Short mmCIF file of C-alpha atoms in Angstrom, two decimals:
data_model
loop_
_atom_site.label_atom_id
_atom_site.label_comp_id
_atom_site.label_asym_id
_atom_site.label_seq_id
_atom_site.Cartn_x
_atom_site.Cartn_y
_atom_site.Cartn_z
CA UNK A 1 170.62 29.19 133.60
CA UNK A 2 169.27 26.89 130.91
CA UNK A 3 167.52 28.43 128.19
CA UNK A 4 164.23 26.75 129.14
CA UNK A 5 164.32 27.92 132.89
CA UNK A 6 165.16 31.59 131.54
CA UNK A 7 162.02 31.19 129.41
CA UNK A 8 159.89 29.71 132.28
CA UNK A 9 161.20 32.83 134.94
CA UNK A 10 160.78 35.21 132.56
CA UNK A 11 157.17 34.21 131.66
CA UNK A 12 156.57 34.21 135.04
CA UNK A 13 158.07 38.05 135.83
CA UNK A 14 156.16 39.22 132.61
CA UNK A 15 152.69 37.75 134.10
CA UNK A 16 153.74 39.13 137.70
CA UNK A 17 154.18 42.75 135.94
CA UNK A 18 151.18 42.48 133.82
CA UNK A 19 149.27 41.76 136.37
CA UNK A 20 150.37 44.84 138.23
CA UNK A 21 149.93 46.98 135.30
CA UNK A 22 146.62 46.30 134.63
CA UNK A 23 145.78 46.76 138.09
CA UNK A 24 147.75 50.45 138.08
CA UNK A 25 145.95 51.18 135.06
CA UNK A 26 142.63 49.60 136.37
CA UNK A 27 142.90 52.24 138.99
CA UNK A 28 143.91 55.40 137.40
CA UNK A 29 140.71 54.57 135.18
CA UNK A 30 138.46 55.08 137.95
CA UNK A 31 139.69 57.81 139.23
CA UNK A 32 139.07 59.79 136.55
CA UNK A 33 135.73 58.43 136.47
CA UNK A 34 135.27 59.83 139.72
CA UNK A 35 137.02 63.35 138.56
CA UNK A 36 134.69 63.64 135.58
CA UNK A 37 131.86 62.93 137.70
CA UNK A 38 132.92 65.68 140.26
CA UNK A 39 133.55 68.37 137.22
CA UNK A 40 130.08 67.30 135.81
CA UNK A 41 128.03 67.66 138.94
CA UNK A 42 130.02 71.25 139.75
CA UNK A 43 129.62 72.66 136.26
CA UNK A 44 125.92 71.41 136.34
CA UNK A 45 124.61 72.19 139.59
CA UNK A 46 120.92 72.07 140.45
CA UNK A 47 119.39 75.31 141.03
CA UNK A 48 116.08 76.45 142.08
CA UNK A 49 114.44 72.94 143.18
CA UNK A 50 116.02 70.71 140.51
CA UNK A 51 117.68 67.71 141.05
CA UNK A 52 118.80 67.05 137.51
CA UNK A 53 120.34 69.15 134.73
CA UNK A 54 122.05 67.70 131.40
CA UNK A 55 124.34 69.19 128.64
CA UNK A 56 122.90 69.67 125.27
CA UNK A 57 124.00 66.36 123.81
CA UNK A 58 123.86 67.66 120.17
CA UNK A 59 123.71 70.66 117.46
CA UNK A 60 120.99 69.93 115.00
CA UNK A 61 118.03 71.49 113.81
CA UNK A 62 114.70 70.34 112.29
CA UNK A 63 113.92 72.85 110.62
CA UNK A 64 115.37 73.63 106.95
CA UNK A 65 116.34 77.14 108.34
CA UNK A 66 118.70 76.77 111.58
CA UNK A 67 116.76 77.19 114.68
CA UNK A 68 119.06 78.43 118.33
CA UNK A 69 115.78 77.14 120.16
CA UNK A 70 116.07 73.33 118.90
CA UNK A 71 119.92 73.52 119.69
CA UNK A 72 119.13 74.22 123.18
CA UNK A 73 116.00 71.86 123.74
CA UNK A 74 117.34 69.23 121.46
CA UNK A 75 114.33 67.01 121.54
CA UNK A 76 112.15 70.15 120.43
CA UNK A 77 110.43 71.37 117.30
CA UNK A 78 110.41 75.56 116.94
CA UNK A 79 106.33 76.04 117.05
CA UNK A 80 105.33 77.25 113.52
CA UNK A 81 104.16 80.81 115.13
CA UNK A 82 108.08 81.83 115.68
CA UNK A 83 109.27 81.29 111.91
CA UNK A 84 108.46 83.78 109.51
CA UNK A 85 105.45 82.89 106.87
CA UNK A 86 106.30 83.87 103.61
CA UNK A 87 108.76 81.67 101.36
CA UNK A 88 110.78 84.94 100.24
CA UNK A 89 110.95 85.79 104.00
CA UNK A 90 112.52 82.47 104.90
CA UNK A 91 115.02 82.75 101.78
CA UNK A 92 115.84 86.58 103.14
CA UNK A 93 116.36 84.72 106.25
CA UNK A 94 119.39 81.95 104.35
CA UNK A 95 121.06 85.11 103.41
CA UNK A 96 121.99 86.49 106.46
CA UNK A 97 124.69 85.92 108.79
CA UNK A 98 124.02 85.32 112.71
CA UNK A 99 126.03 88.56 113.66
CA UNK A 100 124.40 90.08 111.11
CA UNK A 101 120.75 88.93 112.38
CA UNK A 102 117.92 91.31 114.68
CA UNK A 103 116.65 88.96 117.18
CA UNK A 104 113.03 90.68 117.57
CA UNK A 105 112.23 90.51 121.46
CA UNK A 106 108.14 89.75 122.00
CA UNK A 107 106.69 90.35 125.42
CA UNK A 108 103.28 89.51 125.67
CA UNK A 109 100.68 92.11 125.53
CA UNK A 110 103.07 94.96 124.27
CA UNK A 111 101.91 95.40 121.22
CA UNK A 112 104.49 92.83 119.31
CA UNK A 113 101.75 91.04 117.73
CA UNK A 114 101.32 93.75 115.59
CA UNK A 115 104.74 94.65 114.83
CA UNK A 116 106.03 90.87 115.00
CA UNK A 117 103.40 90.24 112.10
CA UNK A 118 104.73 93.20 110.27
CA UNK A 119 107.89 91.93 110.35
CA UNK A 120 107.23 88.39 108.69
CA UNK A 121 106.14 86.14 111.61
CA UNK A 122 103.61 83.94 112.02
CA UNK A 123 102.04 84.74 115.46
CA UNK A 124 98.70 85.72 115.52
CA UNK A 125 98.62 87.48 111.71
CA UNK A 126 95.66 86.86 109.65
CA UNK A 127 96.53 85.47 106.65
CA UNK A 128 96.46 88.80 104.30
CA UNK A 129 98.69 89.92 106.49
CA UNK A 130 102.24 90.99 104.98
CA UNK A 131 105.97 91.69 105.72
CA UNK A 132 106.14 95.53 105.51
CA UNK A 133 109.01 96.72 103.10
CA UNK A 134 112.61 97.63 104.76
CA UNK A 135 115.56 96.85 105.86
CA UNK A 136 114.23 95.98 109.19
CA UNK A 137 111.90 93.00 108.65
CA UNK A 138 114.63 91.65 106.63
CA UNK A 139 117.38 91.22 109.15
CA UNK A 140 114.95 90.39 111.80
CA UNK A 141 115.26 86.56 111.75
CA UNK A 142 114.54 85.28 115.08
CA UNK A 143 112.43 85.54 117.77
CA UNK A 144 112.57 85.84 121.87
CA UNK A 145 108.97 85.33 123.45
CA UNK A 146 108.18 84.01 126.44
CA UNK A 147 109.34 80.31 126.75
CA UNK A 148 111.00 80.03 123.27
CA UNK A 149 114.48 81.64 123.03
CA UNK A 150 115.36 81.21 119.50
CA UNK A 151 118.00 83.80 118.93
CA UNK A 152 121.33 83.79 118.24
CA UNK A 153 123.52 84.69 120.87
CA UNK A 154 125.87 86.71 118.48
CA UNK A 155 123.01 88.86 117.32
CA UNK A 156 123.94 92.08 115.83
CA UNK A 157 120.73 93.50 117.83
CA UNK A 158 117.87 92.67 120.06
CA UNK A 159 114.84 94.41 119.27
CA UNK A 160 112.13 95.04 122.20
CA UNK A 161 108.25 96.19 121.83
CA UNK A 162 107.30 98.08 124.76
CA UNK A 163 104.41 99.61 126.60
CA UNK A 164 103.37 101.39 129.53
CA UNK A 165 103.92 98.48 132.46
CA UNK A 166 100.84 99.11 134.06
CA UNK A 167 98.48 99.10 130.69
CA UNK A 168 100.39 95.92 129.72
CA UNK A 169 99.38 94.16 133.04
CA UNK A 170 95.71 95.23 132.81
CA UNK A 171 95.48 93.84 129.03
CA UNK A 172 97.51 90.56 130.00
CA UNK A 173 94.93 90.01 133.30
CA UNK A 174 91.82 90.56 130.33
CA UNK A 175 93.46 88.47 127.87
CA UNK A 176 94.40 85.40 129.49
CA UNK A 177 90.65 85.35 131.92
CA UNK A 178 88.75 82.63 130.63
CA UNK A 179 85.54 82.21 129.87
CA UNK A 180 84.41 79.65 132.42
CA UNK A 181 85.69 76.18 133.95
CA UNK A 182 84.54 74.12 131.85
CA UNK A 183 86.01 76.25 128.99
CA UNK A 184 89.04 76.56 129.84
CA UNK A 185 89.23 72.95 130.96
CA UNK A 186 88.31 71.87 127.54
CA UNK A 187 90.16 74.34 125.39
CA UNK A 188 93.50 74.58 127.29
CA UNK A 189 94.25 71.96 129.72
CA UNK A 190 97.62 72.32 130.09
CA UNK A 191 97.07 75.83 131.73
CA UNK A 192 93.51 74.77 133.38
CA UNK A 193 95.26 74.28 136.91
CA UNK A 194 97.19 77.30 137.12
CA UNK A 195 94.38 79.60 135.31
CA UNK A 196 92.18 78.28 137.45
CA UNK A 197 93.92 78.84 140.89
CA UNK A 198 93.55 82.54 139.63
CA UNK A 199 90.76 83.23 138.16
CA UNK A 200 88.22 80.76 139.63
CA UNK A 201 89.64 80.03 143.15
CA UNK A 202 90.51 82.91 144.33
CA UNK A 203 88.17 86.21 144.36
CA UNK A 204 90.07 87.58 141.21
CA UNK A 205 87.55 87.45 138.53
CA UNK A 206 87.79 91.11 137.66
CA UNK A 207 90.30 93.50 138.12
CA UNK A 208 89.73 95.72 140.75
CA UNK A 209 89.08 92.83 143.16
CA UNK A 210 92.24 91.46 142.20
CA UNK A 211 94.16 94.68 143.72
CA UNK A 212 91.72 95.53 146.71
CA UNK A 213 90.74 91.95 147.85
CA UNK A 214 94.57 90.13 146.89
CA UNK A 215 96.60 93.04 147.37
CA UNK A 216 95.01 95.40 150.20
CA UNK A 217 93.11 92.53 151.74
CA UNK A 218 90.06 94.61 151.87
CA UNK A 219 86.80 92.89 150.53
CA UNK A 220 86.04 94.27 147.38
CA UNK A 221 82.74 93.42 145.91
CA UNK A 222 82.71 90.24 148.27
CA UNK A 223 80.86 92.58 150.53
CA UNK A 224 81.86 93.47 154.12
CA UNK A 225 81.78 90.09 155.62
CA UNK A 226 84.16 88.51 153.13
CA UNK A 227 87.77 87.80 154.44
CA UNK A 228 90.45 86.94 151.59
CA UNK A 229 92.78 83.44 152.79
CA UNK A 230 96.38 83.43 152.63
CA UNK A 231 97.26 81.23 149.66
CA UNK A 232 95.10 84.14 147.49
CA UNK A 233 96.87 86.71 148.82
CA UNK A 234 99.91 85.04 148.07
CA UNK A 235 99.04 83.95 144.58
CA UNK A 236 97.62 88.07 144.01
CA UNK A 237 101.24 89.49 144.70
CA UNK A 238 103.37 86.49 142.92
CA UNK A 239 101.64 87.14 140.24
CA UNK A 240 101.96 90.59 139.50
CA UNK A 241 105.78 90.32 140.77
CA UNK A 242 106.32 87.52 137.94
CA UNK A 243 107.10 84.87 140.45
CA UNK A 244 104.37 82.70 140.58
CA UNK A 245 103.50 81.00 137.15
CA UNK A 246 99.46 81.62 136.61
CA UNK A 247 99.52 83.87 133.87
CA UNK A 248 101.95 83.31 130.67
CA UNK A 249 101.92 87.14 130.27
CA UNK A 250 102.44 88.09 133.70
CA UNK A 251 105.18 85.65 133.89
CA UNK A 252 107.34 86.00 131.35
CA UNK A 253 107.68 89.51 131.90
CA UNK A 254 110.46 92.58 131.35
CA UNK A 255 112.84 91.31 133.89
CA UNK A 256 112.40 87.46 131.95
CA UNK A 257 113.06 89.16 128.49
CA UNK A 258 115.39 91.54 129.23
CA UNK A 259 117.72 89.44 131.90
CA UNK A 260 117.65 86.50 129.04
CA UNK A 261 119.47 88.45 126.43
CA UNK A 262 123.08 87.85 126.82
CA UNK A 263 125.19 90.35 128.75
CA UNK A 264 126.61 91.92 126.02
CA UNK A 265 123.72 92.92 123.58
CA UNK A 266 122.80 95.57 121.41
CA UNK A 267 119.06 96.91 122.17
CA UNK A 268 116.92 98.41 120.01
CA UNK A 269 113.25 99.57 121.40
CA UNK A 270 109.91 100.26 119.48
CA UNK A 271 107.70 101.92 122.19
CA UNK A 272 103.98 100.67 121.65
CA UNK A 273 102.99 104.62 122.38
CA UNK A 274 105.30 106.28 119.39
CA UNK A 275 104.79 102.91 117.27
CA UNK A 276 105.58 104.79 113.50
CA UNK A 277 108.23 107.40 114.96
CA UNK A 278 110.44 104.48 116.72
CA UNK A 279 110.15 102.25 113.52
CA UNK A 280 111.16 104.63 111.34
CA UNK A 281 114.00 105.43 113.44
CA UNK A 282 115.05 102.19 113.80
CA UNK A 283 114.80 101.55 110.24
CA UNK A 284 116.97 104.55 109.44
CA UNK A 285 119.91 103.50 112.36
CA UNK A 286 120.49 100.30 111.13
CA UNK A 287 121.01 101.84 107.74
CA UNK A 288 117.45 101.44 106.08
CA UNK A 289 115.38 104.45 104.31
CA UNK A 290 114.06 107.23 106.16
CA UNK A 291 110.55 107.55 107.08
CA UNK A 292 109.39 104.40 105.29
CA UNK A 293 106.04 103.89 107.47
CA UNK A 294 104.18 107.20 106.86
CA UNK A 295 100.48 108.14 108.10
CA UNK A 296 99.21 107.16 105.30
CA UNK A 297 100.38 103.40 105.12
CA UNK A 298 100.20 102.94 108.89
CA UNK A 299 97.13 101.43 108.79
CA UNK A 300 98.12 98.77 106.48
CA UNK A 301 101.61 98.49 107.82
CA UNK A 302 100.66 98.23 111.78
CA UNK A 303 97.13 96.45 111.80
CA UNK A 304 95.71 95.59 115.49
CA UNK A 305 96.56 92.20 116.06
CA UNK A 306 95.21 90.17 118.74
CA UNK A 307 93.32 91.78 120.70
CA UNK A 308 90.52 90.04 122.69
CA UNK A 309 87.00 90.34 121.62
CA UNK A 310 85.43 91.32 125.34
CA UNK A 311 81.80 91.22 124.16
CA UNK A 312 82.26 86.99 124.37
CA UNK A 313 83.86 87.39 127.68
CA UNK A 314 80.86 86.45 130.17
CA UNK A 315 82.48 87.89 133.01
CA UNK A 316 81.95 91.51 131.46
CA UNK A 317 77.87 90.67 131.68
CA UNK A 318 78.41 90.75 135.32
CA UNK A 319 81.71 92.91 136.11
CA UNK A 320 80.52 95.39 138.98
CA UNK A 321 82.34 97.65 137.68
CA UNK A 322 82.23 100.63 135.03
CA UNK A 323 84.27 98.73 132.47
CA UNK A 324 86.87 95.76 133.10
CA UNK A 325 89.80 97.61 132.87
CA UNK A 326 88.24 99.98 136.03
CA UNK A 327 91.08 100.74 138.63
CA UNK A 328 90.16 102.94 141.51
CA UNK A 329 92.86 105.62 142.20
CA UNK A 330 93.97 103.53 145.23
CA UNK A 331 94.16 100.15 142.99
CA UNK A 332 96.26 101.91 140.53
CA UNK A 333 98.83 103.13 143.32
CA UNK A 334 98.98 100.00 145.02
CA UNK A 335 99.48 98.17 141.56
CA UNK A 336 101.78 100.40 140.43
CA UNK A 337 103.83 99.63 143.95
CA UNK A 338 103.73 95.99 142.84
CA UNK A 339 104.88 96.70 139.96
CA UNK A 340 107.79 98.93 140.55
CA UNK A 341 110.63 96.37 140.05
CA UNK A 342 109.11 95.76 136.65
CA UNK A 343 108.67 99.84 136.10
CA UNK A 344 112.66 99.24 137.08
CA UNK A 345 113.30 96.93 134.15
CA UNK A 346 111.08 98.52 131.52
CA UNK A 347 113.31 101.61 132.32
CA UNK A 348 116.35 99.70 131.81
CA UNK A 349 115.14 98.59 128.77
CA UNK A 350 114.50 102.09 127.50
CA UNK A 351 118.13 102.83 128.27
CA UNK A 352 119.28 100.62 127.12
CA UNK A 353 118.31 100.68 123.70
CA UNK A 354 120.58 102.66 121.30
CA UNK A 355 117.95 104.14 119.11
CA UNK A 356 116.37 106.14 121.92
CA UNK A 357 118.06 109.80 122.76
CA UNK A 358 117.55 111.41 126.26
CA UNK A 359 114.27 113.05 125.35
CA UNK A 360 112.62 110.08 124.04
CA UNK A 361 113.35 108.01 127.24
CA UNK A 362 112.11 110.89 129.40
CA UNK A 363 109.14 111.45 127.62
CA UNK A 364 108.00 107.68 128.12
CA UNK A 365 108.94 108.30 132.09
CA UNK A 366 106.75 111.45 131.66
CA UNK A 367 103.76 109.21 130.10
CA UNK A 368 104.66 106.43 132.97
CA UNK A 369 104.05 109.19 135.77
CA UNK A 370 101.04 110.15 134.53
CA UNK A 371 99.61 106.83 136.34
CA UNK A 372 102.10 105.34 138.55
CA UNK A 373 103.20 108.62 139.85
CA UNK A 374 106.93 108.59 142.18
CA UNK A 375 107.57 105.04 141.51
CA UNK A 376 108.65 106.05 137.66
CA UNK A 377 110.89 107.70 139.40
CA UNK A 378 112.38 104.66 141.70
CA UNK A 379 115.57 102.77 140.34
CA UNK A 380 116.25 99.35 141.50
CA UNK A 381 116.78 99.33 145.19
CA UNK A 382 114.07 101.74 146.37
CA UNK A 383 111.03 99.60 145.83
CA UNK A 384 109.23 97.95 148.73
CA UNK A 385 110.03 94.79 147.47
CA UNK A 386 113.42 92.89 146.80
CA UNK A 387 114.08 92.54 142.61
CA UNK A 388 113.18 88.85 142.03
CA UNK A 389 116.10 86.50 141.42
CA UNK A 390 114.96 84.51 138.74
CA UNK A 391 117.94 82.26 138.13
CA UNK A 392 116.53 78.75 138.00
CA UNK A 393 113.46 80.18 135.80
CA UNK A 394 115.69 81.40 133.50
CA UNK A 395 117.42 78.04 133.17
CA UNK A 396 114.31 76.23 132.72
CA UNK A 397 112.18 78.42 130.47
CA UNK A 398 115.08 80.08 128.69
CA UNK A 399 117.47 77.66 128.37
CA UNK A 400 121.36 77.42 127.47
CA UNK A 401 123.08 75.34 124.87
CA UNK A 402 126.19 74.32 127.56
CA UNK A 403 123.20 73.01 130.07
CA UNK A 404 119.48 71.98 130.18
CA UNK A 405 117.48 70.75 132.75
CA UNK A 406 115.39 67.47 132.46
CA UNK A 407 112.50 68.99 133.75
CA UNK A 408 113.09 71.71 131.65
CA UNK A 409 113.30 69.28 128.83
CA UNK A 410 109.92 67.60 129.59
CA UNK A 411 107.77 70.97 130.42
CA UNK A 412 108.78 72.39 126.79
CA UNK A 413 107.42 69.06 124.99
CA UNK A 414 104.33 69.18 127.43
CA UNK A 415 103.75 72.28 125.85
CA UNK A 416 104.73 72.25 122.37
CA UNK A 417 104.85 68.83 120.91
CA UNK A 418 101.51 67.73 121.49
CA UNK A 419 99.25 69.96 120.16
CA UNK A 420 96.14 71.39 122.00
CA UNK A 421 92.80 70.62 121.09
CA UNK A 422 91.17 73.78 118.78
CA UNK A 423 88.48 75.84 120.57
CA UNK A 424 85.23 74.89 119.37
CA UNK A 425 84.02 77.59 116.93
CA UNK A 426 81.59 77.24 114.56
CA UNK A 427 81.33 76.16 111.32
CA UNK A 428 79.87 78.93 110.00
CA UNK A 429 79.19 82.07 112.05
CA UNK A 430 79.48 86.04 111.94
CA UNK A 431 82.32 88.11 111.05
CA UNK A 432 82.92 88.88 114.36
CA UNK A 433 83.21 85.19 114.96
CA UNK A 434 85.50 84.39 112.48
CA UNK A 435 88.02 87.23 113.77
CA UNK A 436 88.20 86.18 116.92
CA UNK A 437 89.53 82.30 115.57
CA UNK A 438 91.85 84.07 113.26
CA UNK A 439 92.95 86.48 116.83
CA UNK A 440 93.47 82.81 118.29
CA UNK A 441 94.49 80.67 116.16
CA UNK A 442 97.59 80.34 113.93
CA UNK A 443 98.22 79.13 110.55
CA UNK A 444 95.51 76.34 111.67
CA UNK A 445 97.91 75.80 114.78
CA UNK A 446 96.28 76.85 118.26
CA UNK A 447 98.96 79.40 120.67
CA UNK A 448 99.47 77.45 123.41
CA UNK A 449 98.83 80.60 125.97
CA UNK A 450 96.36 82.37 123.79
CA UNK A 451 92.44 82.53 125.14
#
């Protein structure tokens, strides 16, 4: 074989081969397309109704202090209400390592206003409010409330606020009742729908007929006549179970808070009723002074944050009833039924917590059975109703840095990027006036849940 005819077959073999290469390799390509694709959709499988979840596509904050929340919902800012206020809090906060860190634990209408203003946040704290002195507000550097998870996952501890379930149900149903329609339309449209279902469609104005009419199906004071329909009935027990979303702090309840930790953590409980005694104590175990709050400073320390002003409420003009937080004895024992998965968690909670001894956790059982009777004695399993599974809310409202939904994702900037319209107050008005914006408002910033 001439040179030239080894050159011209061996061109040709080469292009023969090539061309089978590159269809070989063509191949192998998509099939690990497809594999990647399979892994994807198994690791992030829908749950709960949604069609669509996505990874956390980066680690960044906006904030000049690191923020756990924004590194979940990427596209999010942490709302100015869960950073602390003071400069010399935030540079406390640069100091300290993440296992090092308390992540403080808020659920609504517990009382953590009060102490979550003590300890340097923004919340609901009147501007002469201050970060108490201790060890405590200066290792507590992130917050867990409601729909914002901004803790870190290695967190030394996770510090609760707690409070009889049954008073914090009755102050969340007072708190979040508007004022009328058009109010609530006006002041807080992204919650007028679901608010509004509640409050205003349904018979559930005050509390008592909330429990008789939505929960006994009796007729209240409807009169005899009046029959209840099905969707309120429905909407009266989802709500007081945590399922159905109509309240914020109804919703994101004891179970939310307490199966959103991470499996692993450290609790530490202040109960609302033995606010001083469980601070001090948990001041002391995590190495602090001893008996740093004392009844003299109290006051100062623990001011009452947030709590409603009812004399603007118009429904309380009108409530049938002795006062709004009136409960017959029957109401009580069929709330208190409702709310025995919840009595559940709050007692997991309670020991759970590693400051509390034996005594302490049976005295807030004792307290507990002063009102809900035997079910502060049921553990999980012996109430009428199942314990919710609350999987897919915990994925959207929670949220994980490995996943995030899309709907998740768009809810959370629904909520917290644009900001809500200020109630209308006036420019000038009395000093009862004025302390019901500052109960409301925030550093200028409206709560998105607060009415």
């Amino acid at each position: 074989m001439n040179a030239n005819n080894f050159d011209r077959k061996f061109a040709f073999n080469h292009h023969r081969s090539s061309g089978r290469w590159q269809v070989y390799l063509f191949s192998v390509a998509i099939g690990l397309v497809f594999i990647s694709i399979q892994l994807f959709a198994t690791r992030y499988k829908p749950t709960s109704g949604s069609d669509t979840t996505l990874p956390a596509s980066n680690r960044f904050s906006h904030s000049a202090i690191g923020s756990p929340y924004e590194q979940i919902f990427v596209v999010m800012r942490l709302p100015t209400y869960h950073k602390k206020k003071s400069p010399e809090a935030q540079q406390i906060e640069k100091t300290i390592s993440p296992t090092e860190r308390i992540c403080f634990v808020h659920v609504g209408k517990s009382g953590g206003s009060t102490v979550g203003c003590a300890l340097g946040f923004g919340l609901h704290c009147k501007n002469n409010t201050k970060m108490v002195d201790g060890l405590l507000p200066r290792r507590t550097t992130n917050m867990f409330h409601a729909d914002c998870y901004d803790c870190y996952d290695e967190s030394k501890y996770f510090l609760f606020v707690v409070r009889n379930p049954l008073e914090r149900i009755k102050s969340a149903f007072l708190y979040e009742r508007p004022y009328g329609v058009n109010w609530l339309k006006n002041n807080f449209p992204q919650y007028y729908q679901n608010r509004k279902s509640f409050y205003m469609d349904c018979p559930f104005r005050f509390m008592e007929d909330w429990v008789q009419i939505g929960l006994l199906g009796k007729t209240g004071s409807r009169g005899e006549e009046y029959r209840v329909s099905e969707k309120c009935e429905k909407i009266a027990r989802h709500a007081v179970w945590g399922t159905g979303h109509y309240q914020e702090h109804l919703y994101f309840n004891y179970q939310f808070h307490l199966e959103g930790l991470p499996g692993n953590a450290n609790v530490l409980t202040i109960r609302n009723e033995h606010l001083v005694d469980d601070w001090n104590q948990v001041e002391q175990y995590i190495g602090g002074e001893r008996d740093i709050i004392t009844p003299e400073n109290a006051q100062t320390a623990f001011p009452v944050i947030n709590k409603k002003n009812m004399t603007k409420d118009p429904s309380v003009r009108i409530d049938p009833y002795s006062s709004p937080k009136y409960l017959s004895e029957e109401s009580v024992h069929t709330l208190c039924r409702h709310l025995c998965n919840e009595i559940v968690n709050y007692k997991k909670i309670l020991r759970r917590s590693v400051n509390l001894n034996y005594l302490q956790i049976e005295e807030s059982i004792t307290e507990l059975r002063e009102s809900c009777g035997k079910y502060a004695d049921y553990e999980e399993g012996d109430c009428h109703y199942e314990m919710p599974d609350i999987e897919g809310k915990l994925l959207t409202f929670r949220g994980y840095v490995d996943k995030v939904r899309v709907d998740a994702v768009d809810g959370h900037r629904q909520r917290l990027e644009g900001p809500l319209p200020r109630p209308k107050w006036p420019v000038e008005g009395t000093e009862d006036e004025q302390e019901e914006k500052d109960l409301v408002m925030d550093d200028d910033a409206p709560l998105p849940y607060s009415l």
